[in-house]
Coordinates of C-alpha atoms in Angstrom, one line a residue:
E142 CA 0.0 0.0 0.0
K143 CA 1.3 3.5 -0.9
I144 CA 2.0 5.6 2.2
P145 CA 2.0 9.3 1.4
I146 CA 4.6 11.3 3.2
L147 CA 4.5 14.7 1.4
Y148 CA 1.8 16.4 -0.5
V149 CA 1.9 19.1 -3.2
P150 CA -1.3 20.2 -5.0
L151 CA -2.3 17.1 -7.0
V152 CA 1.1 15.5 -6.5
I153 CA 2.1 12.8 -4.1
V154 CA 5.6 11.9 -3.0
G155 CA 5.3 8.5 -1.4
I156 CA 6.7 5.1 -0.7
N157 CA 5.5 2.4 -3.0
D158 CA 7.5 -0.8 -2.4
E159 CA 10.7 1.1 -3.4
L160 CA 13.9 1.5 -1.4
L161 CA 14.3 5.1 -0.1
L162 CA 18.1 4.9 0.0
K163 CA 19.3 5.0 -3.6
H164 CA 23.0 5.6 -3.0
F165 CA 25.5 5.5 -0.1
S166 CA 29.3 5.9 -0.2
F167 CA 32.0 6.6 2.3
A168 CA 35.5 7.9 1.6
D169 CA 38.4 9.8 3.1
S170 CA 40.7 12.2 1.3
N171 CA 43.0 15.1 2.0
R172 CA 40.7 17.4 -0.1
F173 CA 37.3 16.7 1.6
G174 CA 38.3 14.8 4.7
T175 CA 35.8 12.1 5.7
K176 CA 33.1 12.2 3.1
V177 CA 29.7 10.5 3.4
E178 CA 27.3 10.7 0.4
T179 CA 23.7 9.6 0.5
E180 CA 20.9 9.9 -2.0
W181 CA 17.2 9.3 -1.1
G182 CA 14.5 8.6 -3.7
F183 CA 10.8 8.9 -3.8
P184 CA 8.3 8.1 -6.6
L185 CA 6.2 10.9 -8.0
A186 CA 2.6 10.4 -9.2
F187 CA -0.5 12.5 -9.8
I188 CA -3.4 11.8 -7.6
D189 CA -7.1 12.5 -8.0
K190 CA -8.4 14.7 -5.2
N191 CA -11.8 13.0 -5.6
A192 CA -10.3 9.6 -5.2
D193 CA -12.4 6.5 -4.9
S194 CA -14.5 6.7 -1.8
G195 CA -15.6 3.1 -1.9
K196 CA -18.3 3.5 -4.5
E197 CA -18.2 1.5 -7.7
Q198 CA -17.2 3.4 -10.8
D199 CA -17.8 2.5 -14.4
E200 CA -14.9 1.3 -16.6
N201 CA -14.1 4.7 -18.1
K202 CA -13.8 6.3 -14.7
E203 CA -11.7 3.4 -13.4
G204 CA -9.3 3.8 -16.3
E205 CA -9.1 7.5 -15.8
H206 CA -8.5 7.0 -12.1
S207 CA -5.7 4.5 -12.8
E208 CA -4.0 6.9 -15.2
R209 CA -4.2 9.8 -12.7
N210 CA -2.4 7.7 -10.1
K211 CA 0.3 6.5 -12.5
K212 CA 3.9 7.1 -11.5
F213 CA 5.5 9.8 -13.8
G214 CA 8.9 10.4 -12.2
D215 CA 11.2 10.4 -9.3
L216 CA 12.3 12.9 -6.7
L217 CA 15.8 12.6 -5.3
F218 CA 17.2 14.2 -2.1
E219 CA 21.0 14.3 -1.5
Y220 CA 22.6 14.7 1.9
D221 CA 26.4 14.8 1.9
Y222 CA 28.7 15.4 4.8
M223 CA 32.4 16.4 4.4
T224 CA 34.5 17.1 7.5
K225 CA 36.6 19.7 5.7
R226 CA 34.0 21.3 3.6
G227 CA 30.6 21.1 5.3
I228 CA 27.1 19.7 4.5
G229 CA 25.9 19.5 1.0
L230 CA 22.2 19.3 0.1
G231 CA 20.7 18.5 -3.3
L232 CA 17.2 18.2 -4.7
D233 CA 16.8 16.4 -8.1
A234 CA 13.9 15.3 -10.1
K235 CA 13.2 13.4 -13.3
Y236 CA 9.7 13.3 -14.8
K237 CA 7.7 12.4 -17.9
Y238 CA 4.0 12.9 -18.2
G239 CA 2.0 13.2 -21.3
K240 CA 3.8 15.4 -23.8
T241 CA 6.1 16.9 -21.2
E242 CA 9.4 15.6 -19.8
G243 CA 12.2 17.1 -17.9
S244 CA 14.8 17.1 -15.1
L245 CA 15.9 19.2 -12.2
D246 CA 19.4 19.1 -10.7
T247 CA 20.2 21.4 -7.7
Y248 CA 23.0 21.4 -5.0
Y249 CA 23.9 23.8 -2.2
I250 CA 26.8 23.9 0.2
L251 CA 27.8 26.4 2.9
D252 CA 31.5 25.8 2.1
K253 CA 34.3 26.0 4.7
G254 CA 36.6 26.4 1.8
P255 CA 39.6 24.5 0.2
D256 CA 42.4 23.5 2.5
P257 CA 45.4 25.8 1.8
E258 CA 47.7 23.0 3.1
V259 CA 46.8 20.8 0.1
P260 CA 48.7 21.9 -3.0
F261 CA 45.9 20.9 -5.4
E262 CA 43.4 23.0 -3.5
T263 CA 45.3 26.2 -3.7
R264 CA 44.2 26.7 -7.3
F265 CA 40.6 27.3 -6.0
L266 CA 41.7 30.0 -3.5
P267 CA 40.6 32.5 -2.5
L268 CA 37.0 31.4 -2.0
E269 CA 34.7 34.0 -3.5
D270 CA 31.6 33.1 -1.5
S271 CA 31.0 30.4 1.1
E272 CA 27.4 30.0 -0.2
R273 CA 27.8 27.9 -3.3
T274 CA 25.2 26.3 -5.5
R275 CA 24.1 25.1 -8.9
I276 CA 20.6 24.9 -10.4
K277 CA 20.0 23.1 -13.7
N278 CA 16.6 22.5 -15.2
H279 CA 15.6 21.1 -18.5
L280 CA 12.1 20.8 -19.9
R281 CA 10.8 19.5 -23.2
H282 CA 7.2 19.8 -24.4
S283 CA 6.0 18.3 -27.7
F284 CA 3.0 20.3 -28.9
T285 CA 2.6 17.9 -31.9
E286 CA 4.9 15.4 -33.6
K287 CA 6.3 18.2 -35.7
L288 CA 6.5 21.1 -33.2
R289 CA 8.6 20.9 -30.0
L290 CA 9.9 23.3 -27.4
D291 CA 13.1 22.7 -25.3
T292 CA 14.2 25.0 -22.5
E293 CA 17.2 24.8 -20.2
V294 CA 18.3 27.0 -17.3
S295 CA 21.8 26.5 -15.8
Y296 CA 23.1 28.6 -13.0
V297 CA 26.4 28.0 -11.2
S298 CA 27.5 30.3 -8.4
D299 CA 31.2 30.5 -9.4
R300 CA 33.7 29.2 -12.0
N301 CA 35.3 26.6 -9.7
F302 CA 32.1 24.9 -8.3
L303 CA 31.7 22.2 -10.9
Y304 CA 35.4 21.4 -11.0
E305 CA 35.5 20.9 -7.2
F306 CA 32.3 19.1 -6.5
M307 CA 31.1 17.7 -9.9
E308 CA 34.4 17.0 -11.7
D309 CA 33.0 14.4 -14.2
E310 CA 30.4 16.9 -15.4
Y311 CA 33.0 19.6 -15.6
K312 CA 35.4 17.6 -17.7
N313 CA 32.9 15.5 -19.8
G314 CA 29.6 17.3 -19.7
K315 CA 28.3 19.9 -22.2
P316 CA 28.8 23.6 -21.6
Q317 CA 26.4 25.3 -19.1
E318 CA 23.8 27.2 -21.0
T319 CA 20.4 28.9 -20.6
Y320 CA 18.1 28.8 -23.7
A321 CA 14.7 28.3 -25.2
Y322 CA 14.6 26.5 -28.5
L323 CA 11.5 26.1 -30.6
R324 CA 11.7 23.6 -33.5
Y325 CA 9.3 22.7 -36.3
A326 CA 10.2 19.8 -38.7
N327 CA 8.0 18.4 -41.4
N328 CA 9.8 15.9 -43.8
N329 CA 12.4 18.0 -45.6
V330 CA 11.3 21.4 -44.3
A331 CA 12.3 22.8 -40.9
A332 CA 12.3 26.0 -39.0
T333 CA 13.8 26.9 -35.6
V334 CA 13.9 29.9 -33.2
L335 CA 16.7 30.0 -30.6
E336 CA 17.0 32.4 -27.6
R337 CA 20.2 31.9 -25.6
A338 CA 21.5 34.3 -23.0
R339 CA 24.5 34.1 -20.7
L340 CA 23.4 33.5 -17.1
N341 CA 26.8 32.8 -15.5
S342 CA 28.9 36.0 -15.7
F343 CA 32.2 34.1 -15.5
Q344 CA 31.5 32.2 -18.8
S345 CA 32.5 33.3 -22.3
Q346 CA 29.6 32.5 -24.5
M347 CA 27.9 33.4 -27.7
E348 CA 24.4 34.8 -27.1
Y349 CA 21.5 34.5 -29.6
L350 CA 19.0 37.3 -28.9
P351 CA 17.3 35.6 -30.8
Q352 CA 18.2 33.6 -33.9
A353 CA 15.7 32.2 -36.5
S354 CA 16.6 29.5 -39.1
F355 CA 14.8 28.0 -42.0
Y356 CA 15.9 24.8 -43.8
T357 CA 14.8 23.0 -46.9
Y358 CA 16.4 19.8 -48.2
A359 CA 16.0 18.3 -51.6
V360 CA 12.7 19.9 -52.4
P361 CA 11.7 19.0 -56.0
V362 CA 11.5 21.9 -58.4
V363 CA 11.2 20.1 -61.7
K364 CA 12.3 16.7 -62.9
N365 CA 15.8 15.9 -61.7
L366 CA 16.2 19.4 -60.1
Y367 CA 16.0 19.8 -56.3
F368 CA 16.3 22.8 -54.1
T369 CA 18.3 22.8 -50.8
N370 CA 18.6 25.9 -48.7
R371 CA 19.6 27.1 -45.2
S372 CA 18.7 30.6 -44.1
E373 CA 19.5 32.3 -40.8
I374 CA 18.9 35.7 -39.3
G375 CA 19.7 36.7 -35.8
N376 CA 21.1 39.1 -33.3
M377 CA 24.3 37.5 -31.9
R378 CA 26.6 38.8 -29.3
K379 CA 29.8 37.4 -27.8
A380 CA 29.7 37.7 -24.0
Y381 CA 33.1 37.6 -22.3

């Protein structure tokens, strides 16, 4: 039986025969001291406020009720403890419901700062601000099979945060960016609109304020003659 432990309007975060503790690790290093990482997970599901009160429902209503209670994602809570750096807290989510899907990745630490006695850590000094965070959110909504909107917001408090605490993403992940991208594609014809602005002041990035593109590929004109074209217009600015 599902046991609700937290309510948000029309959303339940609960326990449904799933382990709460998703990840646990213990380590010790000269950079972070003793480090304990934990990640706790909860299923997300829509609920019907007018849930079944014991009365019989017809088949259509039962099917609708079942769909409303279907799991559509996961909510993850991170609690990390580092003797040299402090306590780190994270709230992440992954979801897919109907034509919308997305993810949220957040992390916050009130940082004690790098250890000046560790040579590797001196590259991160001086510490700009003890309150350090990252917020990354991606959302995709498909209006139709041909029309889709992607948005992403990526905020990082300072240039060293990812390198120190999320080294794999820093080295192997894509650049941090904030944008809205609308795309229409129909066979060999496509059009896009991109708005991308720099959110992190320490990044060098090309901004599109906005940019519109139109593509055609191998459109028949007459027999054995095809037309291919790519046209773009935009207001671009390099932010340093």
